[in-house]
Coordinates of C-alpha atoms (C1' of nucleotides) in Angstrom, one line a residue:
Chain S
X2 CA 13.4 9.0 31.6
X3 CA 10.5 7.0 33.2
X4 CA 6.9 8.1 33.0
X5 CA 4.7 6.0 35.5
X6 CA 1.7 4.7 33.9
X7 CA -1.8 6.0 35.1
X8 CA -5.0 4.9 34.8
X9 CA -8.8 5.9 35.6
X10 CA -9.9 3.2 37.7
X11 CA -13.5 3.2 37.6
X12 CA -14.0 1.3 41.0
X13 CA -12.6 4.2 42.8
X14 CA -13.4 6.7 40.5
X15 CA -9.8 8.2 40.8
X16 CA -6.4 8.0 38.5
X17 CA -4.1 5.4 40.2
X18 CA -0.7 4.5 38.9
X19 CA -0.3 1.5 37.7
X20 CA 1.1 -1.4 39.4
X21 CA 0.2 -4.8 38.8
X22 CA 0.0 -7.7 40.8
X23 CA 3.1 -9.2 39.7
X24 CA 6.1 -7.6 38.4
X25 CA 6.2 -7.0 34.2
X26 CA 3.2 -9.0 33.9
X27 CA -0.5 -8.1 33.3
X28 CA -3.5 -9.7 33.2
X29 CA -6.6 -8.4 31.1
X30 CA -9.9 -9.8 31.1
X31 CA -11.9 -7.7 28.1
X32 CA -16.2 -8.2 27.8
X33 CA -16.4 -9.2 23.8
X34 CA -19.1 -9.9 21.8
X35 CA -22.0 -11.9 22.3
X36 CA -22.1 -13.4 18.6
X37 CA -25.9 -13.2 17.6
X38 CA -25.0 -10.9 14.6
X39 CA -22.2 -9.0 13.1
X40 CA -20.6 -6.6 15.2
X41 CA -20.8 -3.0 14.9
X42 CA -18.5 0.1 14.7
X43 CA -19.5 0.7 18.1
X44 CA -17.7 -2.7 19.4
X45 CA -14.8 -2.1 17.5
X46 CA -14.5 1.3 19.1
X47 CA -13.9 -0.8 22.3
X48 CA -12.0 -3.4 20.7
X49 CA -9.7 -0.5 19.0
X50 CA -9.0 0.7 22.8
X51 CA -8.2 -2.3 24.2
X52 CA -5.9 -3.2 21.7
X53 CA -3.8 0.3 21.7
X54 CA -4.7 -0.3 25.8
X55 CA -2.8 -3.9 25.2
X56 CA -0.2 -2.1 22.9
X57 CA 0.8 0.8 25.8
X58 CA 1.0 -1.6 28.2
X59 CA 3.6 -4.4 25.8
X60 CA 5.2 -0.9 25.1
X61 CA 6.1 0.1 28.8
X62 CA 7.8 -3.0 28.9
X63 CA 5.2 -5.6 30.5
X64 CA 3.9 -8.4 29.4
X65 CA 0.2 -9.2 28.6
X66 CA -2.2 -11.7 29.0
X67 CA -5.2 -10.9 27.6
X68 CA -8.3 -12.8 27.7
X69 CA -11.7 -11.9 26.5
X70 CA -14.6 -14.5 26.0
X71 CA -17.0 -14.9 23.1
X72 CA -20.2 -15.2 24.7
X73 CA -21.8 -17.9 22.1
X74 CA -25.1 -19.0 24.6
X75 CA -27.5 -16.9 25.5
X76 CA -31.4 -15.2 24.8
X77 CA -30.2 -13.6 21.2
X78 CA -28.4 -16.6 19.9
X79 CA -30.4 -19.5 20.9
X80 CA -33.7 -17.1 19.2
X81 CA -31.3 -16.4 16.3
X82 CA -30.6 -20.0 15.9
X83 CA -33.9 -21.0 16.4
X84 CA -35.5 -18.8 13.8
X85 CA -33.3 -20.2 11.5
X86 CA -33.7 -23.3 12.3
X87 CA -29.8 -24.0 12.6
X88 CA -27.8 -25.6 15.6
X89 CA -26.7 -23.1 18.7
X90 CA -22.9 -24.0 16.8
X91 CA -23.7 -23.4 13.6
X92 CA -25.0 -19.9 14.3
X93 CA -22.8 -19.2 16.6
X94 CA -20.0 -20.2 14.3
X95 CA -20.6 -17.7 11.7
X96 CA -20.6 -14.3 13.8
X97 CA -17.5 -15.6 15.8
X98 CA -15.7 -15.9 12.4
X99 CA -16.7 -13.0 10.8
X100 CA -15.7 -11.0 14.4
X101 CA -12.1 -12.7 14.2
X102 CA -11.7 -11.6 10.7
X103 CA -13.5 -7.8 11.2
X104 CA -10.4 -7.6 14.0
X105 CA -8.0 -8.6 11.9
X106 CA -8.6 -5.8 9.3
X107 CA -8.4 -3.6 12.4
X108 CA -4.7 -4.8 12.8
X109 CA -6.1 -5.7 16.4
X110 CA -3.7 -8.0 18.1
X111 CA -5.4 -11.4 18.9
X112 CA -6.1 -11.4 22.3
X113 CA -4.5 -14.8 24.3
X114 CA -7.1 -16.7 24.6
X115 CA -11.1 -16.2 23.4
X116 CA -12.6 -19.1 25.8
X117 CA -16.6 -19.8 24.7
X118 CA -18.7 -20.0 27.3
X119 CA -20.3 -23.4 25.9
X120 CA -16.9 -24.7 26.5
X121 CA -16.8 -23.5 30.2
X122 CA -19.8 -25.3 31.2
X123 CA -17.8 -27.4 33.9
X124 CA -16.3 -24.5 35.4
X125 CA -19.8 -22.5 35.8
X126 CA -21.1 -25.4 37.7
X127 CA -18.7 -25.2 39.8
X128 CA -18.7 -21.4 40.5
X129 CA -22.5 -21.5 41.2
X130 CA -21.8 -24.8 43.7
X131 CA -19.3 -22.7 45.8
X132 CA -21.8 -19.7 45.5
X133 CA -24.4 -22.2 47.0
X134 CA -22.1 -23.8 49.5
X135 CA -21.8 -19.6 50.7
X136 CA -25.5 -19.3 51.1
X137 CA -25.4 -16.6 47.7
X138 CA -27.6 -19.1 45.5
X139 CA -30.6 -20.4 45.9
X140 CA -32.9 -22.8 43.5
X141 CA -36.4 -21.7 42.5
X142 CA -38.2 -23.5 40.0
X143 CA -35.3 -25.7 38.6
X144 CA -33.1 -21.9 38.0
X145 CA -30.2 -20.9 40.6
X146 CA -30.1 -17.3 41.2
X147 CA -27.8 -15.0 43.1
X148 CA -29.1 -13.7 46.6
X149 CA -28.0 -9.7 46.4
X150 CA -29.0 -9.4 49.7
X151 CA -26.5 -11.4 51.2
X152 CA -24.2 -9.2 49.2
X153 CA -23.4 -6.0 51.1
X154 CA -21.2 -4.4 48.2
X155 CA -23.8 -5.0 45.6
X156 CA -23.9 -1.8 43.7
X157 CA -19.9 -0.3 44.9
X158 CA -18.9 -0.4 40.9
X159 CA -22.2 1.5 39.5
X160 CA -22.4 3.7 42.7
X161 CA -26.3 2.7 42.2
X162 CA -28.3 1.8 45.5
X163 CA -30.4 -1.1 44.8
X164 CA -33.1 0.6 46.8
X165 CA -33.2 3.1 44.1
X166 CA -33.7 0.9 40.9
X167 CA -36.6 2.1 38.9
X168 CA -38.4 -0.8 37.7
X169 CA -39.0 -1.1 34.0
X170 CA -41.0 -3.2 32.0
X171 CA -38.4 -5.3 31.2
X172 CA -38.1 -7.1 34.7
X173 CA -42.0 -7.3 35.1
X174 CA -41.7 -9.3 32.0
X175 CA -39.2 -11.7 33.2
X176 CA -40.4 -15.1 33.2
X177 CA -38.6 -16.7 35.9
X178 CA -39.8 -16.2 39.5
X179 CA -37.2 -15.3 42.2
X180 CA -37.1 -14.3 45.7
X181 CA -36.2 -10.6 45.0
X182 CA -36.7 -8.1 41.9
X183 CA -32.9 -8.0 42.0
X184 CA -31.7 -11.3 42.1
X185 CA -30.1 -12.5 39.0
X186 CA -30.4 -15.7 37.3
X187 CA -26.6 -17.4 37.9
X188 CA -28.5 -20.8 36.0
X189 CA -31.6 -20.9 34.0
X190 CA -33.8 -24.3 34.0
X191 CA -34.1 -26.1 30.9
X192 CA -37.3 -24.7 28.7
X193 CA -39.0 -27.0 25.7
X194 CA -36.9 -26.0 22.3
X195 CA -33.4 -24.6 24.2
X196 CA -30.2 -25.9 24.4
X197 CA -29.4 -26.8 27.9
X198 CA -26.7 -29.0 29.8
X199 CA -27.2 -31.8 31.9
X200 CA -25.2 -30.8 35.0
X201 CA -24.9 -31.7 39.0
X202 CA -26.6 -28.5 39.3
X203 CA -29.6 -29.5 37.2
X204 CA -30.7 -29.7 33.7
X205 CA -30.0 -26.3 32.0
X206 CA -28.2 -23.3 30.6
X207 CA -25.6 -20.2 32.1
X208 CA -26.7 -17.1 32.8
X209 CA -25.5 -14.0 31.2
X210 CA -22.9 -12.9 33.7
X211 CA -21.8 -16.6 34.8
X212 CA -19.5 -16.8 31.8
X213 CA -17.2 -14.0 32.7
X214 CA -16.8 -15.1 36.3
X215 CA -15.9 -18.4 35.4
X216 CA -13.6 -18.2 32.8
X217 CA -11.4 -14.9 34.1
X218 CA -11.2 -17.2 36.9
X219 CA -9.5 -20.4 35.2
X220 CA -7.4 -17.7 33.0
X221 CA -6.2 -15.1 35.1
X222 CA -6.9 -16.6 38.7
X223 CA -9.1 -15.0 41.3
X224 CA -7.5 -11.7 41.6
X225 CA -6.5 -10.2 38.5
X226 CA -5.2 -6.6 37.3
X227 CA -7.4 -4.8 34.4
X228 CA -11.0 -5.9 33.3
X229 CA -12.3 -3.4 30.8
X230 CA -16.1 -3.3 29.2
X231 CA -18.0 -1.0 27.9
X232 CA -20.2 1.5 30.5
X233 CA -22.6 0.2 29.5
X234 CA -21.8 -3.3 31.3
X235 CA -21.1 -1.5 34.4
X236 CA -25.0 -1.9 35.8
X237 CA -25.6 -5.3 35.9
X238 CA -23.2 -7.1 34.0
X239 CA -20.1 -5.8 36.0
X240 CA -21.6 -5.4 39.0
X241 CA -22.7 -9.1 39.0
X242 CA -19.8 -10.6 37.9
X243 CA -18.3 -8.5 41.4
X244 CA -20.8 -10.8 43.1
X245 CA -20.5 -13.6 41.8
X246 CA -16.2 -14.1 41.9
X247 CA -15.8 -11.9 45.1
X248 CA -19.1 -14.2 46.6
X249 CA -17.3 -17.3 45.8
X250 CA -13.7 -16.7 46.4
X251 CA -13.9 -14.0 49.2
X252 CA -11.4 -12.0 46.8
X253 CA -11.6 -9.3 45.1
X254 CA -11.6 -9.2 41.4
X255 CA -9.5 -6.8 39.5
X256 CA -7.6 -4.2 40.7
X257 CA -8.2 -1.8 37.8
X258 CA -11.5 -1.6 36.3
X259 CA -11.6 0.6 32.9
X260 CA -14.7 1.5 31.1
X261 CA -15.1 2.5 27.4
X262 CA -17.7 5.4 26.2
X263 CA -19.8 4.9 23.3
X264 CA -19.4 5.4 20.3
X265 CA -22.5 7.2 18.9
X266 CA -23.5 8.0 15.3
X267 CA -23.8 11.4 13.8
X268 CA -24.8 13.0 17.5
X269 CA -27.5 10.4 18.5
X270 CA -26.6 6.2 19.8
X271 CA -26.7 3.6 17.3
X272 CA -29.4 1.6 16.6
X273 CA -31.3 -0.6 14.1
X274 CA -34.6 1.3 14.1
X275 CA -32.5 4.6 13.0
X276 CA -31.1 2.5 10.4
X277 CA -27.3 4.0 11.7
X278 CA -25.6 0.6 12.7
X279 CA -22.6 0.4 10.5
X280 CA -20.8 -2.8 10.3
X281 CA -16.9 -2.6 9.5
X282 CA -17.9 -5.1 6.0
X283 CA -20.7 -1.9 4.8
X284 CA -17.3 0.2 5.6
X285 CA -14.7 -1.5 3.9
X286 CA -17.2 -1.9 1.2
X287 CA -18.2 1.3 1.1
X288 CA -14.1 1.7 0.2
X289 CA -12.5 3.0 3.3
X290 CA -9.5 2.4 4.8
X291 CA -9.4 -0.2 7.7
X292 CA -6.4 1.7 9.0
X293 CA -8.2 5.2 8.6
X294 CA -10.9 3.7 10.7
X295 CA -8.6 2.3 13.5
X296 CA -7.4 5.8 13.2
X297 CA -10.4 7.5 13.5
X298 CA -11.8 5.3 16.1
X299 CA -8.2 5.6 18.2
X300 CA -7.8 9.3 18.2
X301 CA -10.7 10.5 20.3
X302 CA -9.9 9.3 24.5
X303 CA -11.5 6.2 25.2
X304 CA -13.5 7.8 28.2
X305 CA -15.4 10.3 25.7
X306 CA -18.1 9.5 23.8
X307 CA -16.9 9.2 19.9
X308 CA -19.3 10.5 17.1
X309 CA -19.2 8.6 14.1
X310 CA -19.4 10.7 11.0
X311 CA -18.1 10.5 7.7
X312 CA -16.2 13.6 7.4
X313 CA -14.5 12.2 10.6
X314 CA -13.5 9.0 9.1
X315 CA -12.3 11.6 5.7
X316 CA -10.2 13.6 7.9
X317 CA -9.0 10.3 9.6
X318 CA -7.7 8.9 6.1
X319 CA -5.8 12.1 5.8
X320 CA -4.4 12.3 8.9
X321 CA -2.9 8.9 8.4
X322 CA -1.5 9.8 4.8
X323 CA 0.1 12.5 6.0
X324 CA 2.1 9.9 8.8
X325 CA 2.7 7.8 6.0
X326 CA 3.8 10.7 3.4
X327 CA 6.9 11.4 5.8
X328 CA 7.9 7.8 7.0
X329 CA 7.7 7.2 3.0
X330 CA 9.9 10.2 2.6
X331 CA 12.1 9.7 5.4
X332 CA 12.5 5.6 4.1
X333 CA 13.5 7.3 0.3
X334 CA 15.9 9.8 1.5
X335 CA 18.3 8.9 4.1
X336 CA 21.9 8.6 1.9
X337 CA 21.0 11.7 0.2
X338 CA 21.4 14.1 3.6
X339 CA 24.5 15.7 4.9
X340 CA 26.1 14.1 7.9
X341 CA 25.8 17.2 10.5
X342 CA 22.4 19.1 10.2
X343 CA 21.2 22.2 12.6
X344 CA 20.3 19.5 15.1
X345 CA 16.5 21.1 15.4
X346 CA 15.5 17.2 13.9
X347 CA 17.6 15.8 17.1
X348 CA 15.2 18.6 19.7
X349 CA 12.3 17.9 17.6
X350 CA 12.7 14.3 18.3
X351 CA 13.4 14.5 22.3
X352 CA 10.6 17.1 22.6
X353 CA 8.3 14.6 20.7
X354 CA 9.2 11.7 22.6
X355 CA 9.7 13.1 26.2
X356 CA 5.3 14.5 25.1
X357 CA 4.3 11.7 23.5
X358 CA 5.2 9.4 26.5
X359 CA 4.3 11.3 29.5
X360 CA 0.9 11.8 27.3
X361 CA 0.3 8.0 26.3
X362 CA 1.1 7.3 30.3
X363 CA -1.4 9.7 31.5
X364 CA -5.0 7.4 31.1
X365 CA -3.5 6.6 27.5
X366 CA -4.4 10.2 25.9
X367 CA -4.6 9.4 22.5
X368 CA -5.0 12.0 20.9
X369 CA -2.5 14.3 22.8
X370 CA 0.0 11.6 22.1
X371 CA -1.2 11.9 18.4
X372 CA -0.7 15.2 18.5
X373 CA 2.8 15.1 19.7
X374 CA 3.9 12.5 17.1
X375 CA 2.0 15.4 14.5
X376 CA 4.3 17.9 15.9
X377 CA 7.5 15.6 14.8
X378 CA 5.9 14.9 11.3
X379 CA 5.8 18.5 10.8
X380 CA 9.5 19.2 12.2
X381 CA 10.8 16.4 9.9
X382 CA 8.6 18.0 7.0
X383 CA 10.0 21.3 7.6
X384 CA 14.1 20.4 8.7
X385 CA 13.9 18.1 5.4
X386 CA 13.1 21.2 2.8
X387 CA 15.3 23.3 4.5
X388 CA 18.2 20.9 4.3
X389 CA 18.9 20.8 7.9
X390 CA 17.9 17.3 8.8
X391 CA 21.3 15.4 9.1
X392 CA 21.2 11.9 8.1
X393 CA 21.8 10.1 11.7
X394 CA 18.8 12.4 13.0
X395 CA 16.7 10.9 9.7
X396 CA 17.4 7.3 10.9
X397 CA 16.5 8.4 14.6
X398 CA 13.4 9.8 13.4
X399 CA 12.1 7.2 10.9
X400 CA 13.2 4.6 13.8
X401 CA 10.8 6.4 16.4
X402 CA 8.0 6.6 14.2
X403 CA 8.0 2.6 13.8
X404 CA 8.7 2.7 16.9
X405 CA 5.5 4.5 18.1
X406 CA 3.5 2.6 15.8
X407 CA 3.8 -0.2 17.2
X408 CA 1.0 1.1 19.5
X409 CA -0.8 2.3 17.1
X410 CA -0.2 -0.1 14.1
X411 CA -1.1 2.6 11.2
X412 CA 2.2 2.1 8.7
X413 CA 2.5 0.0 6.0
X414 CA 3.3 -3.7 6.9
X415 CA 5.9 -4.1 4.9
X416 CA 7.7 -2.5 2.3
X417 CA 4.8 -2.9 -0.3
X418 CA 6.5 -0.2 -2.7
X419 CA 7.3 -1.2 -6.2
X420 CA 10.6 0.9 -7.9
X421 CA 11.5 0.9 -11.1
X422 CA 13.8 2.8 -13.1
X423 CA 13.6 3.7 -16.6
X424 CA 15.6 5.9 -18.5
X425 CA 14.5 8.8 -20.7
X426 CA 16.5 11.3 -22.8
X427 CA 19.8 10.0 -21.0
X428 CA 18.1 11.0 -17.2
X429 CA 17.4 7.9 -15.0
X430 CA 14.2 8.5 -13.4
X431 CA 12.1 6.3 -11.1
X432 CA 8.9 5.3 -11.0
X433 CA 7.5 4.3 -7.7
X434 CA 4.2 3.7 -5.6
X435 CA 2.2 0.2 -4.7
X436 CA 1.8 -2.5 -6.9
X437 CA -0.1 -1.7 -10.5
X438 CA -1.5 -3.6 -13.2
X439 CA 1.2 -3.6 -16.4
X440 CA -1.7 -1.5 -17.7
X441 CA -1.9 0.8 -15.5
X442 CA 2.4 1.2 -15.4
X443 CA 2.4 1.5 -19.3
X444 CA 0.3 4.6 -19.3
X445 CA 2.8 6.5 -16.1
X446 CA 5.6 5.2 -18.2
X447 CA 3.9 7.2 -21.4
X448 CA 3.2 10.2 -19.5
X449 CA 6.9 10.3 -18.0
X450 CA 8.1 10.1 -21.5
X451 CA 5.3 12.4 -22.8
X452 CA 6.4 15.1 -20.1
X453 CA 10.2 14.9 -21.1
X454 CA 9.0 15.7 -24.4
X455 CA 7.4 18.5 -23.1
X456 CA 4.1 17.2 -24.7
X457 CA 2.2 18.8 -21.4
X458 CA -1.4 18.5 -23.2
X459 CA -0.4 14.9 -23.5
X460 CA 1.3 14.7 -20.2
X461 CA -2.0 15.9 -18.4
X462 CA -4.5 13.1 -20.7
X463 CA -2.8 10.4 -19.2
X464 CA -2.8 12.0 -15.9
X465 CA -6.3 12.3 -16.6
X466 CA -6.7 9.1 -17.2
X467 CA -5.1 7.4 -14.6
X468 CA -6.7 9.6 -11.8
X469 CA -10.2 8.2 -13.3
X470 CA -8.7 4.8 -12.9
X471 CA -7.8 5.7 -9.2
X472 CA -4.2 6.3 -9.9
X473 CA -3.1 9.9 -8.5
X474 CA 0.9 10.8 -9.5
X475 CA 3.1 13.2 -8.1
X476 CA 6.0 14.5 -9.7
X477 CA 9.3 14.7 -7.3
X478 CA 12.7 16.0 -8.8
X479 CA 13.8 12.4 -9.2
X480 CA 10.9 10.4 -11.2
X481 CA 7.3 10.3 -10.3
X482 CA 5.0 8.2 -7.6
X483 CA 2.0 6.9 -7.7
X484 CA -0.7 6.8 -4.9
X485 CA -3.8 4.2 -5.6
X486 CA -6.7 5.3 -4.2
X487 CA -7.7 2.4 -2.8
X488 CA -10.2 1.1 -0.3
X489 CA -9.6 -1.0 1.8
X490 CA -6.1 -2.2 0.9
X491 CA -3.6 -0.3 2.7
X492 CA -3.1 -3.4 5.2
Chain F
rG28 C1' -37.0 10.4 40.0
rG29 C1' -31.7 8.1 41.2
rC30 C1' -26.5 8.1 39.3
rG31 C1' -23.0 10.0 36.1
rG32 C1' -20.7 12.1 31.6
rC33 C1' -19.7 16.3 27.9
rG34 C1' -20.2 21.7 25.8
rU35 C1' -12.4 25.0 23.4
rG36 C1' -12.2 27.8 15.8
rG37 C1' -16.0 25.4 9.5
rC38 C1' -15.0 20.2 11.4
rC39 C1' -12.2 16.8 15.0
rA40 C1' -9.7 17.3 19.2
rA41 C1' -5.6 18.1 23.8
rG42 C1' -5.1 20.7 27.6
rU43 C1' -0.4 20.2 35.2
rG44 C1' -4.1 28.5 37.8
rG45 C1' -0.4 31.9 34.4
rU46 C1' -2.3 34.2 29.4
rA47 C1' -5.0 28.4 23.9
rA48 C1' -1.0 21.2 21.1
rG49 C1' -2.4 18.6 17.3
rG50 C1' -5.2 16.8 12.3
rC51 C1' -9.0 17.7 8.7
rA52 C1' -10.7 22.2 5.4
rG53 C1' -10.0 27.5 4.4
rA54 C1' -7.2 32.1 2.3
rG55 C1' -2.0 34.2 0.5
rG56 C1' 3.0 32.6 -0.7
rU57 C1' 7.5 29.4 -1.9
rC58 C1' 8.4 25.4 -5.2
rU59 C1' 6.1 22.9 -10.2
rG60 C1' 4.9 23.5 -17.4
rC61 C1' 0.2 22.5 -14.0
rA62 C1' -1.1 19.5 -10.4
rA63 C1' 0.3 16.7 -6.3
rA64 C1' 3.2 16.4 -1.9
rA65 C1' 5.8 19.5 1.8
rC66 C1' 7.6 24.2 3.7
rC67 C1' 6.0 29.5 5.5
rU68 C1' 2.0 33.1 6.8
rC69 C1' -3.0 33.8 8.0
rC70 C1' -7.5 32.0 10.8
rA71 C1' -10.5 31.0 18.7
rU72 C1' -10.0 33.6 24.5
rC73 C1' -12.5 28.1 25.4
rC74 C1' -21.7 27.9 26.4
rC75 C1' -23.8 31.8 29.6
rG76 C1' -24.3 34.7 34.7
rA77 C1' -21.9 35.2 39.2
rG78 C1' -17.7 33.8 42.6
rU79 C1' -12.4 32.3 44.9
rU80 C1' -7.7 34.0 42.9
rC81 C1' -2.2 38.8 41.7
rG82 C1' -4.3 35.5 38.2
rA83 C1' -9.2 30.5 35.6
rG84 C1' -10.7 27.0 29.6
rU85 C1' -8.3 25.0 34.1
rC86 C1' -11.4 25.9 40.7
rU87 C1' -16.8 27.1 43.3
rC88 C1' -21.7 28.0 42.8
rG89 C1' -26.4 28.9 40.1
rG90 C1' -28.2 28.6 34.7
rC91 C1' -28.1 26.9 29.5
rG92 C1' -27.9 22.9 26.3
rC93 C1' -26.6 17.5 25.1
rC94 C1' -25.5 12.5 25.9
rG95 C1' -25.2 8.0 28.6
rC96 C1' -27.0 4.3 32.7
rC97 C1' -31.0 2.6 36.5
rU98 C1' -31.2 -5.6 34.8
rC99 C1' -30.6 -6.9 25.7
rC100 C1' -26.9 -3.4 25.0
rA101 C1' -19.1 -2.7 23.8

RNA sequence: GGCGGCGUGGCCAAGUGGUAAGGCAGAGGUCUGCAAAACCUCCAUCCCGAGUUCGAGUCUCGGCGCCGCCUCCA
C-alpha cells in the first residue's frame, strides 16, 4: 500500500500531491538563523519541524538535499559585533557554533549545506548584476535597490496588495533613499565603521534577502522543490527572495512553499521584554530532557501555533517515557514468548502501520501519526500482559517502532543498559538500567538482598535513599530495574 | 484599516458529512510485601446562534473570543 505524500503549498494555498522535479530526489531550502544571539525554542520548533519533514521524505524513499543558510552579516550582527568591539567573524562564530550544538542536542540531522552569507558575496554580486541588466535594480547613493514596480507578481505569495501596505514608523526611519517606499535594498553602500566588501557593484554589504536567492541558486539550482520558513518570513523576506530570483532567472523559484507557524509561550508571543524567550540551554540546565523537548515541538502540527508551557513539557516527557518503556520491554522479552499468539499483535501492527503511513503523508500530520503509534503501544502492552503476543509478532512490532523512529528520533540511540545478574539465596536475579556509579549500584544490590531477606523496612529505606539521588527502582519478576531521572542525558 | 489563522474533555491534541484517535492528569480495580511499570473500567457531543442536509465537530452565514502578518522577527 502506497500512500502519496501531500503537502500544503502556501503558494497555491492548497493541499497538493508532492511530486519532485527529479524522481526520488528532493531539494529543500530552509531559511536559517541570523547568528546575532542564541537561538530560542521558537527557532527550534522550526528546526525540529524541518528535520521531521526531511526524515519523512527520506522515510518515503527520497534522497534529500537540504540547504540552510547562516546569515552572518546584517544590521543586528554588525551592531552586536560593534558593541562588543569584536570582529564580525568572531562575533557570529560563537552563535553559529551554539546553534549547531543545539541542533545536535535535539537530534536534528545536519543539512547537506550550511552556506554562510559572507562566503557568498561573489554569487550575490553576480545576481545583482543580472537584475541590473534586466532593469530590475537601480543604484542610488551607493546602494542598490530592487524596483518592485517592475515585478508584477510582487505580493503574490503573501497575498498582500502592495498598494495597501500600511506604512509604519520603521519605514520612515530607513536611512536609505529609494525611488519607491516599497523598494528594498539588495546592496547597502558602505558606511563608516561597518564591514564592507569591495566588489564590481561597489563598496558595501549585502541586503538581508539577497543571500537566500544567491545561495539557493548555487546549491539547488534556479528552481527547486521545497522552500520552507517561518510564517513571519512570508512577507517581506520570501516575497523579496522571489522577486530577486525570479526577476533574475525568469524561472519559478520553488515548487512548494511551506510555512511553519510560531511557537508562543504561555499564550503570548515570545519577546525579550516579557522575559519569556527560552533558549535550549536554559531548558537543559533546568534539567529537561532534550528528547522530550523534541517530542513536544514535533507533536503539534506545523501549521498550528504551538503554545509552549512547562506543563506541556512534562506531558511530553511522560509520553516519551511510555514509548521507551514499551520498546525496552519488547527488547527484553522476545525469547520468552510463545511461537503462536492470538493474532491480535499482528492485526494491531497492521492497523497502526496503515494509519501511520496515511496520516503522516497527509501534510505531515504528526499528532495524528503519533496517535497511531501510541495505539500500538497500548495494544502491544495488552497482548504482552495476556501472554497473547507471539515472538514473531514482537519482533515485527519492535522493528516497526525502530523504523518509525527514523522519523521521530526519540528512542535511545544505542543499547545503554547495564545488565548484571546477581545470585541471592540461590535465585538468579538481574539488575538492569543505564550506567550508574558503583556506590549507587551497591545500594541497589543491598536493597535486593534486603528484599530477599524480607526486611522491607530496610529495603524501603534504601529505595528512598536512591530516590533522593535521582534513581527510582522498579521491581520486576526477574529482578530490579532502575531509572535515572536525568536531565538531558538521554541522548 | 488590509490579509490570514485558531476556538474539541482538567491540560495537550487528531478527526475524509454518518453519531468523537492518541498522550498527560484524575477515580476505581488487577498485579505487587508496599511501590513502580503495565493492563482493565470510568471520565467530552466539539465557543454561541441560525441555516443547508435524512444526518454537521466537519459545509454556509452571523456573532463572541484569542492569535499572527502588514518591511527586526523562525
